[in-house]
mmCIF file of C-alpha atoms in Angstrom:
data_model
loop_
_atom_site.group_PDB
_atom_site.id
_atom_site.type_symbol
_atom_site.label_atom_id
_atom_site.label_comp_id
_atom_site.label_asym_id
_atom_site.label_seq_id
_atom_site.Cartn_x
_atom_site.Cartn_y
_atom_site.Cartn_z
ATOM 1 C CA MET A 1 -11.233 -16.102 -7.414
ATOM 2 C CA THR A 2 -10.964 -13.844 -5.058
ATOM 3 C CA PHE A 3 -9.217 -9.952 -4.799
ATOM 4 C CA THR A 4 -7.487 -8.831 -1.660
ATOM 5 C CA ALA A 5 -7.265 -5.315 -0.541
ATOM 6 C CA SER A 6 -4.230 -3.825 -2.357
ATOM 7 C CA LEU A 7 -6.127 -3.931 -6.446
ATOM 8 C CA PRO A 8 -3.481 -4.084 -8.912
ATOM 9 C CA ASP A 9 -1.876 -1.548 -11.155
ATOM 10 C CA ALA A 10 -3.717 -2.928 -14.237
ATOM 11 C CA THR A 11 -6.831 -4.540 -14.268
ATOM 12 C CA VAL A 12 -9.604 -5.407 -16.918
ATOM 13 C CA GLN A 13 -13.254 -5.311 -16.306
ATOM 14 C CA THR A 14 -15.778 -5.212 -18.476
ATOM 15 C CA CYS A 15 -18.461 -2.505 -18.562
ATOM 16 C CA ILE A 16 -21.687 -3.326 -16.479
ATOM 17 C CA VAL A 17 -24.393 -1.297 -18.441
ATOM 18 C CA HIS A 18 -22.780 -3.420 -21.893
ATOM 19 C CA LEU A 19 -23.231 -6.962 -20.084
ATOM 20 C CA LEU A 20 -26.329 -5.816 -18.780
ATOM 21 C CA ARG A 21 -27.455 -5.109 -22.935
ATOM 22 C CA HIS A 22 -25.566 -7.946 -24.041
ATOM 23 C CA SER A 23 -28.355 -9.779 -21.112
ATOM 24 C CA LEU A 24 -31.792 -8.370 -22.264
ATOM 25 C CA ASP A 25 -31.044 -9.031 -25.912
ATOM 26 C CA PHE A 26 -32.362 -12.555 -24.390
ATOM 27 C CA VAL A 27 -35.165 -10.934 -23.095
ATOM 28 C CA SER A 28 -38.997 -10.765 -24.836
ATOM 29 C CA TYR A 29 -39.887 -6.638 -24.160
ATOM 30 C CA LYS A 30 -42.630 -7.625 -21.999
ATOM 31 C CA ASP A 31 -39.636 -9.856 -19.520
ATOM 32 C CA ARG A 32 -36.833 -6.678 -19.574
ATOM 33 C CA LYS A 33 -38.179 -5.057 -16.775
ATOM 34 C CA PRO A 34 -38.447 -7.543 -14.760
ATOM 35 C CA VAL A 35 -35.332 -9.475 -15.465
ATOM 36 C CA ALA A 36 -33.315 -5.633 -15.080
ATOM 37 C CA THR A 37 -34.231 -5.371 -12.093
ATOM 38 C CA ALA A 38 -33.027 -9.854 -11.247
ATOM 39 C CA LEU A 39 -29.834 -8.497 -12.413
ATOM 40 C CA LYS A 40 -29.505 -5.394 -9.597
ATOM 41 C CA ASP A 41 -28.618 -7.903 -6.929
ATOM 42 C CA ILE A 42 -25.234 -9.167 -8.788
ATOM 43 C CA TYR A 43 -23.756 -5.890 -10.002
ATOM 44 C CA ARG A 44 -24.740 -4.112 -6.567
ATOM 45 C CA ALA A 45 -23.461 -6.919 -4.176
ATOM 46 C CA THR A 46 -20.774 -5.944 -1.126
ATOM 47 C CA ASP A 47 -18.386 -8.213 -2.955
ATOM 48 C CA ALA A 48 -17.137 -10.579 -5.727
ATOM 49 C CA GLU A 49 -18.801 -13.698 -2.719
ATOM 50 C CA ALA A 50 -21.609 -12.173 -3.108
ATOM 51 C CA ALA A 51 -21.820 -11.433 -6.585
ATOM 52 C CA GLU A 52 -21.402 -14.582 -7.581
ATOM 53 C CA LYS A 53 -24.211 -16.134 -4.481
ATOM 54 C CA ALA A 54 -26.226 -13.655 -6.754
ATOM 55 C CA LEU A 55 -25.784 -15.128 -9.707
ATOM 56 C CA THR A 56 -26.580 -18.982 -9.030
ATOM 57 C CA ALA A 57 -29.458 -16.994 -7.188
ATOM 58 C CA PHE A 58 -30.502 -15.518 -10.599
ATOM 59 C CA GLU A 59 -29.940 -18.790 -12.148
ATOM 60 C CA GLY A 60 -32.034 -20.733 -10.089
ATOM 61 C CA SER A 61 -34.579 -18.098 -10.319
ATOM 62 C CA GLU A 62 -37.958 -18.611 -12.457
ATOM 63 C CA TRP A 63 -35.997 -15.960 -15.456
ATOM 64 C CA GLY A 64 -32.275 -17.205 -14.971
ATOM 65 C CA LYS A 65 -34.186 -20.776 -15.919
ATOM 66 C CA ARG A 66 -36.272 -19.498 -18.107
ATOM 67 C CA TYR A 67 -33.182 -17.406 -19.943
ATOM 68 C CA LYS A 68 -30.562 -20.521 -19.035
ATOM 69 C CA ALA A 69 -28.304 -17.813 -21.899
ATOM 70 C CA ILE A 70 -27.421 -14.418 -19.470
ATOM 71 C CA GLY A 71 -26.057 -16.552 -16.709
ATOM 72 C CA GLN A 72 -24.000 -18.732 -18.608
ATOM 73 C CA SER A 73 -22.518 -14.913 -19.896
ATOM 74 C CA TRP A 74 -22.434 -13.957 -16.903
ATOM 75 C CA ARG A 75 -20.407 -16.565 -15.970
ATOM 76 C CA ARG A 76 -18.175 -16.343 -19.061
ATOM 77 C CA ALA A 77 -17.296 -13.045 -18.529
ATOM 78 C CA TRP A 78 -17.317 -13.150 -14.745
ATOM 79 C CA SER A 79 -13.059 -12.942 -14.950
ATOM 80 C CA GLU A 80 -13.757 -9.542 -15.908
ATOM 81 C CA VAL A 81 -16.894 -8.859 -13.691
ATOM 82 C CA ILE A 82 -15.024 -9.199 -10.686
ATOM 83 C CA PRO A 83 -12.684 -6.205 -10.264
ATOM 84 C CA PHE A 84 -15.700 -4.055 -10.230
ATOM 85 C CA PHE A 85 -16.344 -5.678 -6.501
ATOM 86 C CA ALA A 86 -12.789 -4.168 -5.665
ATOM 87 C CA PHE A 87 -13.887 -0.734 -5.234
ATOM 88 C CA PRO A 88 -15.598 0.360 -2.645
ATOM 89 C CA GLY A 89 -19.688 1.486 -4.211
ATOM 90 C CA GLU A 90 -19.158 5.381 -4.990
ATOM 91 C CA VAL A 91 -16.432 4.311 -6.924
ATOM 92 C CA ARG A 92 -18.298 1.653 -8.412
ATOM 93 C CA LYS A 93 -20.788 4.710 -9.729
ATOM 94 C CA ILE A 94 -18.278 6.060 -11.965
ATOM 95 C CA VAL A 95 -16.324 3.012 -13.300
ATOM 96 C CA TYR A 96 -19.344 0.462 -13.897
ATOM 97 C CA THR A 97 -19.589 1.942 -17.835
ATOM 98 C CA THR A 98 -16.979 2.564 -19.806
ATOM 99 C CA ASN A 99 -18.806 4.440 -22.887
ATOM 100 C CA GLN A 100 -16.458 7.030 -21.581
ATOM 101 C CA ILE A 101 -13.365 5.268 -22.073
ATOM 102 C CA GLU A 102 -15.192 4.371 -25.761
ATOM 103 C CA ALA A 103 -15.323 7.597 -26.588
ATOM 104 C CA LEU A 104 -12.626 9.124 -26.043
ATOM 105 C CA ASN A 105 -10.747 5.657 -27.744
ATOM 106 C CA SER A 106 -13.310 6.248 -30.402
ATOM 107 C CA LYS A 107 -11.740 9.925 -31.187
ATOM 108 C CA LEU A 108 -8.275 9.370 -30.891
ATOM 109 C CA ARG A 109 -9.045 5.766 -33.273
ATOM 110 C CA ARG A 110 -10.926 8.299 -35.576
ATOM 111 C CA ALA A 111 -7.439 10.659 -35.671
ATOM 112 C CA VAL A 112 -4.789 8.130 -36.324
ATOM 113 C CA ARG A 113 -7.014 6.771 -38.946
ATOM 114 C CA ALA A 114 -7.904 10.366 -40.945
ATOM 115 C CA ARG A 115 -3.800 11.094 -41.054
ATOM 116 C CA GLY A 116 -3.015 7.268 -42.114
ATOM 117 C CA HIS A 117 0.327 7.100 -41.643
ATOM 118 C CA PHE A 118 3.062 9.021 -39.462
ATOM 119 C CA PRO A 119 7.108 9.946 -40.109
ATOM 120 C CA ASN A 120 8.237 8.646 -36.597
ATOM 121 C CA ASP A 121 6.521 7.997 -33.083
ATOM 122 C CA ASP A 122 7.017 11.428 -31.433
ATOM 123 C CA ALA A 123 4.575 13.091 -34.104
ATOM 124 C CA ALA A 124 1.688 9.988 -33.213
ATOM 125 C CA MET A 125 2.639 11.279 -29.547
ATOM 126 C CA LYS A 126 1.366 15.227 -30.839
ATOM 127 C CA LEU A 127 -1.280 14.122 -32.876
ATOM 128 C CA LEU A 128 -2.928 12.085 -30.298
ATOM 129 C CA PHE A 129 -1.825 15.087 -28.091
ATOM 130 C CA LEU A 130 -3.655 17.242 -29.467
ATOM 131 C CA ILE A 131 -6.905 15.240 -30.000
ATOM 132 C CA LEU A 132 -6.688 14.809 -25.767
ATOM 133 C CA ASN A 133 -6.444 18.147 -25.124
ATOM 134 C CA ARG A 134 -9.108 19.257 -27.632
ATOM 135 C CA ALA A 135 -11.749 16.477 -26.309
ATOM 136 C CA GLU A 136 -10.886 17.437 -22.524
ATOM 137 C CA LYS A 137 -12.516 20.910 -23.602
ATOM 138 C CA GLU A 138 -15.804 18.697 -24.638
ATOM 139 C CA TRP A 139 -16.468 17.898 -21.007
ATOM 140 C CA LYS A 140 -18.821 20.522 -19.858
ATOM 141 C CA MET A 141 -18.670 18.957 -15.478
ATOM 142 C CA ALA A 142 -17.700 16.129 -13.733
ATOM 143 C CA PRO A 143 -20.001 13.119 -12.486
ATOM 144 C CA ARG A 144 -21.437 14.100 -9.052
ATOM 145 C CA GLU A 145 -20.351 10.855 -8.204
ATOM 146 C CA TRP A 146 -16.728 12.532 -8.897
ATOM 147 C CA ALA A 147 -15.912 13.976 -5.678
ATOM 148 C CA MET A 148 -16.772 10.632 -3.867
ATOM 149 C CA ALA A 149 -14.239 8.437 -5.674
ATOM 150 C CA LYS A 150 -11.471 11.056 -5.982
ATOM 151 C CA VAL A 151 -11.516 10.956 -1.896
ATOM 152 C CA GLN A 152 -11.813 6.299 -2.316
ATOM 153 C CA PHE A 153 -8.899 6.328 -5.322
ATOM 154 C CA ALA A 154 -6.379 8.394 -2.792
ATOM 155 C CA ILE A 155 -7.351 5.903 0.116
ATOM 156 C CA LEU A 156 -6.726 2.847 -3.363
ATOM 157 C CA TYR A 157 -3.749 4.830 -4.938
ATOM 158 C CA GLY A 158 -2.399 6.946 -2.498
ATOM 159 C CA GLU A 159 0.637 9.193 -3.318
ATOM 160 C CA ARG A 160 0.517 6.964 -6.772
ATOM 161 C CA PHE A 161 -3.418 9.209 -7.720
ATOM 162 C CA THR A 162 -2.879 13.092 -5.771
ATOM 163 C CA LYS A 163 0.199 13.114 -8.179
ATOM 164 C CA ALA A 164 -1.233 12.631 -11.166
ATOM 165 C CA MET A 165 -4.112 15.067 -9.518
ATOM 166 C CA ALA A 166 -1.977 17.249 -9.669
#
């Protein structure tokens, strides 16, 4: 599967950090640093094709042969990994992890679960709006990579992005 320069509106991407953590679950403690270093060639590749070559190289390496489950888990998740490579490096530094998204989703789920039920859809939307406003006030500072990522998003998504930022 290859990606063109135009990105789809909705792309499913797995969290690279979670995939790495899952990979290291298969590794003995003393081998974690060298295996993590070997995996960097995959997620730091310039594009999906180079990443697949790096994955194949990892699978053929000493670490890949010793811990075959790592290559297998990356292959199983590959269709969710390759959307990551459609973005420029500046954007990858922002989207390589989904921890912030998962934290926000957790707050929303917790609020909905505590409420239990809603008389109508508007009531649910109002609650979610209030939770999002409160969560936004907790955000201290944007990551330093955000400035460069914004430029890349403006290039990739054009008016759609600039309207959202207004």
